C-alpha cells in the first residue's frame, strides 16, 4: 500500500473520531493564564501582553478554581498548562502552583525563562512542575529585537541551563516562532539546540494574530513554509527531537512527518482556558470576542460551561465558509484552526492548499 493511501486511511478514521469528539468532548488540557504582565514585548504576542489590566483573578480565586476542577474533572487525565504574560510575574505564582500540586495536578508552563535563576528552578521543582517550554526566537540580536528586551537571549539561555541543571523535570522544551526574517537562522539555531540537553525543539510559524498583524512583511511566504517543513522533516528523519507545532492541516505530504501524529484542532474538544480576568475560552490564541468567550469563572462553574456551551468549537469551521465546503480536502482540514479563523469574514486566514498540497 502506498504511503499516501495509508495516511488517507488514518485521516478518514480521524475525521470520524473528530465528529464523535464533537458530541462527547473530553477536557484534558486546561490553560491558566495567571497574568497578562510581561517583562518582554514580543511583536508576535497573540494576547498583546504588557501589564495587568487591574481585573486579574486573585490567589483565592485560583484556589477555588483548582478545587472545583479537581471535584468536577479529577486529576488523572488532566494537565494544567500555565501561561501568561510571563507566569512568574504573578506574585502568588508559587502559592497557586504549590496548591495545584498538592491537589494532585500535573502541570507545565510556558515561559520566557529570563527570571529563572538557579533558586527559581529549584522552587519550580518543589511545586511539582513537570514540563516547560521556553521561547527562543532567533540568534542573540534577533531574539532580543523580536522580544523587545535587551539581554533577553542570554538570560533565557541561562534560565534553560538552570532548569536542566536541576534534573527534576520530565521535559525542558524550546519553542521558536519562525518568521520571514529569522528563517535564515534555522541552521545556526539547530547547532545551538543540539549543543544543550533539552528534550525537544518545537518550531512554529508566525501566525496572523495579535501584534503580529502589525508586521505583515514578516509573515512566511509559500517558499518559506516549504523550507521550514523540509527542515523539520529532515531533522526528524535523522533522529532529532524536533517538531512542528499543532497549528494547521498540512496535507498528505507533511502530515505525520513533522509531528508525532495527524492534525486536530483541540480547541473546545480537548482544551479549555481560564483567562487572567476569569473569562472562559478554548485555546488562548483565539481572538477574544463575544462569540469565542464562553463565560466567566467568577460567577460560573467551569464544568457547566464546558458541558453546556462551546458549540462554536464542536463543529467544522468549514460549515461557515462556502469555499471551504467546496474544497476536496474539507473532510481532513475541516476549515483549519480556530486561532487563525477570521470571525468577521468567516474564512481561514491560513490555508496551505496550493502551497503544501
GROMACS .gro file of C-alpha atoms in nm:
model
  357
    1UNK     CA    1   0.000   0.000   0.000
    2UNK     CA    2   0.130   0.346  -0.087
    3UNK     CA    3   0.216   0.582   0.198
    4UNK     CA    4  -0.045   0.829   0.072
    5UNK     CA    5  -0.311   0.558   0.095
    6UNK     CA    6  -0.206   0.471   0.450
    7UNK     CA    7  -0.224   0.836   0.553
    8UNK     CA    8  -0.563   0.876   0.385
    9UNK     CA    9  -0.698   0.578   0.577
   10UNK     CA   10  -0.566   0.723   0.903
   11UNK     CA   11  -0.715   1.065   0.828
   12UNK     CA   12  -1.050   0.907   0.744
   13UNK     CA   13  -1.055   0.743   1.086
   14UNK     CA   14  -0.954   1.070   1.249
   15UNK     CA   15  -1.235   1.253   1.069
   16UNK     CA   16  -1.489   1.007   1.210
   17UNK     CA   17  -1.328   1.029   1.553
   18UNK     CA   18  -1.343   1.410   1.542
   19UNK     CA   19  -1.715   1.408   1.478
   20UNK     CA   20  -1.763   1.173   1.772
   21UNK     CA   21  -1.548   1.404   1.981
   22UNK     CA   22  -1.775   1.697   1.896
   23UNK     CA   23  -2.058   1.502   2.060
   24UNK     CA   24  -1.855   1.379   2.359
   25UNK     CA   25  -1.562   1.617   2.426
   26UNK     CA   26  -1.311   1.537   2.699
   27UNK     CA   27  -1.126   1.812   2.882
   28UNK     CA   28  -0.761   1.706   2.902
   29UNK     CA   29  -0.566   2.033   2.894
   30UNK     CA   30  -0.675   2.335   3.094
   31UNK     CA   31  -0.482   2.658   3.045
   32UNK     CA   32  -0.441   2.900   3.334
   33UNK     CA   33  -0.347   3.249   3.216
   34UNK     CA   34  -0.207   3.360   3.550
   35UNK     CA   35  -0.131   3.717   3.445
   36UNK     CA   36  -0.103   3.947   3.145
   37UNK     CA   37   0.204   4.110   3.295
   38UNK     CA   38   0.520   4.051   3.095
   39UNK     CA   39   0.878   4.176   3.107
   40UNK     CA   40   0.911   4.136   2.730
   41UNK     CA   41   0.721   4.296   2.444
   42UNK     CA   42   0.714   4.030   2.172
   43UNK     CA   43   0.591   4.160   1.839
   44UNK     CA   44   0.411   3.831   1.770
   45UNK     CA   45   0.226   3.807   2.104
   46UNK     CA   46  -0.122   3.672   2.039
   47UNK     CA   47  -0.253   3.822   2.364
   48UNK     CA   48  -0.075   4.158   2.326
   49UNK     CA   49   0.052   4.121   2.683
   50UNK     CA   50   0.218   4.409   2.864
   51UNK     CA   51   0.076   4.464   3.211
   52UNK     CA   52  -0.203   4.366   3.443
   53UNK     CA   53  -0.531   4.534   3.349
   54UNK     CA   54  -0.649   4.555   3.708
   55UNK     CA   55  -0.908   4.278   3.693
   56UNK     CA   56  -0.695   3.967   3.730
   57UNK     CA   57  -0.804   3.670   3.938
   58UNK     CA   58  -0.676   3.660   4.294
   59UNK     CA   59  -0.486   3.388   4.476
   60UNK     CA   60  -0.809   3.282   4.646
   61UNK     CA   61  -0.990   3.271   4.309
   62UNK     CA   62  -0.730   3.030   4.172
   63UNK     CA   63  -0.752   2.813   4.483
   64UNK     CA   64  -1.130   2.787   4.438
   65UNK     CA   65  -1.091   2.708   4.067
   66UNK     CA   66  -0.841   2.432   4.141
   67UNK     CA   67  -1.077   2.280   4.399
   68UNK     CA   68  -1.371   2.289   4.158
   69UNK     CA   69  -1.174   2.141   3.868
   70UNK     CA   70  -1.049   1.859   4.088
   71UNK     CA   71  -1.400   1.783   4.210
   72UNK     CA   72  -1.562   1.800   3.865
   73UNK     CA   73  -1.297   1.653   3.635
   74UNK     CA   74  -1.047   1.473   3.857
   75UNK     CA   75  -0.672   1.486   3.806
   76UNK     CA   76  -0.584   1.156   3.637
   77UNK     CA   77  -0.627   1.272   3.275
   78UNK     CA   78  -0.599   1.646   3.328
   79UNK     CA   79  -0.293   1.861   3.274
   80UNK     CA   80  -0.276   2.226   3.374
   81UNK     CA   81  -0.092   2.445   3.124
   82UNK     CA   82   0.034   2.763   3.289
   83UNK     CA   83   0.090   3.071   3.079
   84UNK     CA   84   0.063   3.450   3.068
   85UNK     CA   85   0.213   3.708   3.006
   86UNK     CA   86   0.507   3.577   3.199
   87UNK     CA   87   0.352   3.349   3.464
   88UNK     CA   88   0.633   3.408   3.714
   89UNK     CA   89   0.527   3.773   3.740
   90UNK     CA   90   0.216   3.668   3.928
   91UNK     CA   91   0.323   3.742   4.285
   92UNK     CA   92   0.128   3.439   4.410
   93UNK     CA   93   0.267   3.202   4.148
   94UNK     CA   94   0.435   2.957   4.387
   95UNK     CA   95   0.139   2.952   4.626
   96UNK     CA   96  -0.104   2.879   4.342
   97UNK     CA   97   0.105   2.611   4.175
   98UNK     CA   98   0.206   2.456   4.505
   99UNK     CA   99  -0.164   2.427   4.587
  100UNK     CA  100  -0.238   2.265   4.249
  101UNK     CA  101   0.049   2.020   4.300
  102UNK     CA  102  -0.079   1.929   4.646
  103UNK     CA  103  -0.421   1.857   4.497
  104UNK     CA  104  -0.262   1.609   4.257
  105UNK     CA  105  -0.249   1.804   3.931
  106UNK     CA  106   0.025   1.758   3.673
  107UNK     CA  107   0.129   2.089   3.526
  108UNK     CA  108   0.361   2.251   3.278
  109UNK     CA  109   0.444   2.608   3.189
  110UNK     CA  110   0.530   2.838   2.902
  111UNK     CA  111   0.790   3.098   3.000
  112UNK     CA  112   1.048   3.333   2.855
  113UNK     CA  113   1.286   3.195   3.125
  114UNK     CA  114   1.453   3.531   3.187
  115UNK     CA  115   1.350   3.514   3.554
  116UNK     CA  116   1.457   3.153   3.611
  117UNK     CA  117   1.758   3.172   3.838
  118UNK     CA  118   1.901   2.854   3.995
  119UNK     CA  119   1.686   2.925   4.301
  120UNK     CA  120   1.368   2.969   4.094
  121UNK     CA  121   1.441   2.646   3.906
  122UNK     CA  122   1.466   2.462   4.237
  123UNK     CA  123   1.139   2.613   4.357
  124UNK     CA  124   0.966   2.507   4.033
  125UNK     CA  125   1.071   2.151   4.106
  126UNK     CA  126   0.944   2.179   4.463
  127UNK     CA  127   0.594   2.281   4.349
  128UNK     CA  128   0.574   1.995   4.100
  129UNK     CA  129   0.635   2.141   3.756
  130UNK     CA  130   0.664   1.854   3.504
  131UNK     CA  131   0.734   2.034   3.178
  132UNK     CA  132   0.832   2.375   3.050
  133UNK     CA  133   0.853   2.535   2.708
  134UNK     CA  134   1.093   2.828   2.677
  135UNK     CA  135   1.084   3.078   2.391
  136UNK     CA  136   1.398   3.134   2.183
  137UNK     CA  137   1.313   3.323   1.864
  138UNK     CA  138   1.644   3.364   1.687
  139UNK     CA  139   2.010   3.425   1.744
  140UNK     CA  140   2.109   3.673   2.016
  141UNK     CA  141   2.047   4.003   1.837
  142UNK     CA  142   1.738   3.880   1.653
  143UNK     CA  143   1.581   3.729   1.964
  144UNK     CA  144   1.632   4.046   2.166
  145UNK     CA  145   1.488   4.264   1.890
  146UNK     CA  146   1.182   4.044   1.833
  147UNK     CA  147   1.107   4.013   2.205
  148UNK     CA  148   1.185   4.371   2.299
  149UNK     CA  149   1.429   4.301   2.582
  150UNK     CA  150   1.799   4.378   2.566
  151UNK     CA  151   1.993   4.083   2.705
  152UNK     CA  152   1.686   3.861   2.680
  153UNK     CA  153   1.861   3.588   2.481
  154UNK     CA  154   2.143   3.545   2.731
  155UNK     CA  155   1.904   3.550   3.025
  156UNK     CA  156   1.673   3.295   2.859
  157UNK     CA  157   1.961   3.062   2.774
  158UNK     CA  158   2.086   3.086   3.131
  159UNK     CA  159   1.734   3.006   3.253
  160UNK     CA  160   1.722   2.698   3.030
  161UNK     CA  161   2.053   2.576   3.170
  162UNK     CA  162   1.933   2.636   3.525
  163UNK     CA  163   1.630   2.417   3.452
  164UNK     CA  164   1.846   2.143   3.300
  165UNK     CA  165   2.081   2.151   3.598
  166UNK     CA  166   1.801   2.073   3.843
  167UNK     CA  167   1.740   1.736   3.670
  168UNK     CA  168   1.386   1.720   3.803
  169UNK     CA  169   1.163   1.788   3.504
  170UNK     CA  170   1.004   1.547   3.262
  171UNK     CA  171   1.072   1.775   2.965
  172UNK     CA  172   1.254   2.102   2.901
  173UNK     CA  173   1.148   2.223   2.558
  174UNK     CA  174   1.245   2.523   2.346
  175UNK     CA  175   0.985   2.684   2.119
  176UNK     CA  176   1.085   2.905   1.827
  177UNK     CA  177   0.844   3.125   1.631
  178UNK     CA  178   0.974   3.142   1.275
  179UNK     CA  179   0.908   3.445   1.056
  180UNK     CA  180   1.033   3.566   0.719
  181UNK     CA  181   1.320   3.749   0.889
  182UNK     CA  182   1.461   3.477   1.113
  183UNK     CA  183   1.402   3.167   0.899
  184UNK     CA  184   1.755   3.205   0.763
  185UNK     CA  185   1.888   3.133   1.114
  186UNK     CA  186   1.741   2.782   1.147
  187UNK     CA  187   2.068   2.600   1.084
  188UNK     CA  188   2.258   2.808   1.340
  189UNK     CA  189   1.976   2.771   1.591
  190UNK     CA  190   1.983   2.396   1.537
  191UNK     CA  191   2.351   2.388   1.627
  192UNK     CA  192   2.273   2.575   1.950
  193UNK     CA  193   1.981   2.346   2.043
  194UNK     CA  194   2.181   2.036   1.958
  195UNK     CA  195   2.451   2.156   2.194
  196UNK     CA  196   2.233   2.178   2.506
  197UNK     CA  197   2.049   1.900   2.685
  198UNK     CA  198   1.692   1.998   2.602
  199UNK     CA  199   1.430   1.730   2.542
  200UNK     CA  200   1.273   1.878   2.229
  201UNK     CA  201   1.271   2.179   1.999
  202UNK     CA  202   0.929   2.294   1.884
  203UNK     CA  203   0.932   2.514   1.575
  204UNK     CA  204   0.616   2.702   1.480
  205UNK     CA  205   0.530   2.964   1.221
  206UNK     CA  206   0.436   3.323   1.287
  207UNK     CA  207   0.056   3.341   1.300
  208UNK     CA  208  -0.163   3.631   1.179
  209UNK     CA  209  -0.288   3.710   1.530
  210UNK     CA  210  -0.231   3.972   1.800
  211UNK     CA  211   0.056   4.212   1.748
  212UNK     CA  212   0.187   4.014   1.450
  213UNK     CA  213  -0.093   4.168   1.242
  214UNK     CA  214   0.104   4.493   1.251
  215UNK     CA  215   0.403   4.329   1.074
  216UNK     CA  216   0.266   4.162   0.759
  217UNK     CA  217   0.612   4.175   0.597
  218UNK     CA  218   0.731   3.911   0.846
  219UNK     CA  219   0.467   3.651   0.757
  220UNK     CA  220   0.614   3.342   0.595
  221UNK     CA  221   0.597   3.313   0.218
  222UNK     CA  222   0.492   2.990   0.045
  223UNK     CA  223   0.857   2.902  -0.017
  224UNK     CA  224   0.935   2.978   0.349
  225UNK     CA  225   0.673   2.726   0.461
  226UNK     CA  226   0.815   2.455   0.236
  227UNK     CA  227   1.166   2.530   0.360
  228UNK     CA  228   1.053   2.518   0.723
  229UNK     CA  229   0.872   2.187   0.694
  230UNK     CA  230   1.151   2.027   0.489
  231UNK     CA  231   1.397   2.138   0.757
  232UNK     CA  232   1.188   1.977   1.032
  233UNK     CA  233   1.129   1.657   0.836
  234UNK     CA  234   1.496   1.617   0.756
  235UNK     CA  235   1.599   1.657   1.120
  236UNK     CA  236   1.329   1.420   1.244
  237UNK     CA  237   1.436   1.154   0.995
  238UNK     CA  238   1.788   1.190   1.133
  239UNK     CA  239   1.653   1.119   1.481
  240UNK     CA  240   1.650   1.467   1.634
  241UNK     CA  241   1.363   1.564   1.872
  242UNK     CA  242   1.234   1.844   1.650
  243UNK     CA  243   0.866   1.902   1.580
  244UNK     CA  244   0.627   2.143   1.417
  245UNK     CA  245   0.352   2.293   1.630
  246UNK     CA  246  -0.011   2.180   1.637
  247UNK     CA  247  -0.133   2.471   1.428
  248UNK     CA  248  -0.263   2.358   1.087
  249UNK     CA  249  -0.361   2.083   0.845
  250UNK     CA  250  -0.056   2.024   0.623
  251UNK     CA  251  -0.177   1.781   0.356
  252UNK     CA  252  -0.064   1.427   0.281
  253UNK     CA  253   0.295   1.525   0.205
  254UNK     CA  254   0.372   1.653   0.556
  255UNK     CA  255   0.106   1.515   0.791
  256UNK     CA  256   0.263   1.264   1.035
  257UNK     CA  257   0.607   1.366   0.903
  258UNK     CA  258   0.684   1.681   1.104
  259UNK     CA  259   0.499   1.597   1.427
  260UNK     CA  260   0.401   1.278   1.602
  261UNK     CA  261   0.055   1.233   1.456
  262UNK     CA  262  -0.212   1.397   1.242
  263UNK     CA  263  -0.358   1.742   1.285
  264UNK     CA  264  -0.660   1.805   1.505
  265UNK     CA  265  -0.763   2.143   1.645
  266UNK     CA  266  -0.803   2.073   2.018
  267UNK     CA  267  -0.993   2.394   2.096
  268UNK     CA  268  -1.310   2.321   2.289
  269UNK     CA  269  -1.288   1.943   2.249
  270UNK     CA  270  -0.974   1.860   2.449
  271UNK     CA  271  -0.870   2.210   2.558
  272UNK     CA  272  -1.018   2.498   2.754
  273UNK     CA  273  -0.869   2.802   2.921
  274UNK     CA  274  -0.930   3.039   3.207
  275UNK     CA  275  -0.805   3.386   3.124
  276UNK     CA  276  -0.646   3.627   3.367
  277UNK     CA  277  -0.974   3.819   3.408
  278UNK     CA  278  -1.175   3.498   3.462
  279UNK     CA  279  -1.313   3.464   3.110
  280UNK     CA  280  -1.352   3.105   2.992
  281UNK     CA  281  -1.248   3.014   2.640
  282UNK     CA  282  -1.087   2.743   2.432
  283UNK     CA  283  -0.731   2.799   2.303
  284UNK     CA  284  -0.579   3.119   2.438
  285UNK     CA  285  -0.454   3.214   2.090
  286UNK     CA  286  -0.811   3.253   1.963
  287UNK     CA  287  -0.928   3.612   1.917
  288UNK     CA  288  -1.116   3.726   2.227
  289UNK     CA  289  -1.460   3.843   2.124
  290UNK     CA  290  -1.818   3.780   2.246
  291UNK     CA  291  -1.874   3.461   2.049
  292UNK     CA  292  -1.542   3.300   2.147
  293UNK     CA  293  -1.562   3.380   2.521
  294UNK     CA  294  -1.792   3.119   2.671
  295UNK     CA  295  -1.843   3.251   3.022
  296UNK     CA  296  -1.660   3.380   3.329
  297UNK     CA  297  -1.528   3.173   3.617
  298UNK     CA  298  -1.608   3.441   3.875
  299UNK     CA  299  -1.977   3.355   3.863
  300UNK     CA  300  -1.996   3.031   3.664
  301UNK     CA  301  -1.857   2.684   3.721
  302UNK     CA  302  -1.623   2.552   3.452
  303UNK     CA  303  -1.799   2.216   3.435
  304UNK     CA  304  -2.133   2.381   3.350
  305UNK     CA  305  -1.977   2.598   3.080
  306UNK     CA  306  -1.781   2.305   2.933
  307UNK     CA  307  -2.086   2.080   2.922
  308UNK     CA  308  -2.344   2.332   2.800
  309UNK     CA  309  -2.160   2.578   2.575
  310UNK     CA  310  -1.860   2.565   2.341
  311UNK     CA  311  -2.095   2.487   2.048
  312UNK     CA  312  -1.879   2.712   1.828
  313UNK     CA  313  -1.584   2.475   1.872
  314UNK     CA  314  -1.774   2.149   1.831
  315UNK     CA  315  -1.844   2.163   1.461
  316UNK     CA  316  -1.640   2.204   1.147
  317UNK     CA  317  -1.541   2.563   1.078
  318UNK     CA  318  -1.584   2.479   0.710
  319UNK     CA  319  -1.961   2.474   0.768
  320UNK     CA  320  -1.943   2.855   0.775
  321UNK     CA  321  -1.734   2.900   0.460
  322UNK     CA  322  -1.865   2.814   0.113
  323UNK     CA  323  -1.512   2.800  -0.030
  324UNK     CA  324  -1.404   2.552   0.237
  325UNK     CA  325  -1.716   2.338   0.193
  326UNK     CA  326  -1.641   2.304  -0.178
  327UNK     CA  327  -1.276   2.203  -0.121
  328UNK     CA  328  -1.176   1.842  -0.186
  329UNK     CA  329  -0.970   1.844   0.136
  330UNK     CA  330  -1.254   1.958   0.364
  331UNK     CA  331  -1.304   1.620   0.536
  332UNK     CA  332  -0.948   1.630   0.673
  333UNK     CA  333  -0.897   2.005   0.713
  334UNK     CA  334  -1.243   2.097   0.848
  335UNK     CA  335  -1.169   2.466   0.787
  336UNK     CA  336  -0.838   2.451   0.974
  337UNK     CA  337  -0.772   2.604   1.319
  338UNK     CA  338  -0.986   2.827   1.537
  339UNK     CA  339  -0.696   3.053   1.635
  340UNK     CA  340  -0.637   3.157   1.272
  341UNK     CA  341  -1.002   3.188   1.172
  342UNK     CA  342  -1.135   3.527   1.059
  343UNK     CA  343  -1.459   3.555   1.257
  344UNK     CA  344  -1.568   3.862   1.062
  345UNK     CA  345  -1.512   3.727   0.710
  346UNK     CA  346  -1.586   3.369   0.826
  347UNK     CA  347  -1.293   3.214   0.645
  348UNK     CA  348  -0.948   3.079   0.739
  349UNK     CA  349  -0.659   3.324   0.747
  350UNK     CA  350  -0.413   3.037   0.691
  351UNK     CA  351  -0.468   2.775   0.421
  352UNK     CA  352  -0.193   2.558   0.273
  353UNK     CA  353  -0.388   2.447  -0.034
  354UNK     CA  354  -0.175   2.546  -0.329
  355UNK     CA  355   0.134   2.574  -0.110
  356UNK     CA  356   0.183   2.233   0.052
  357UNK     CA  357  -0.085   2.031  -0.129
   0.00000   0.00000   0.00000
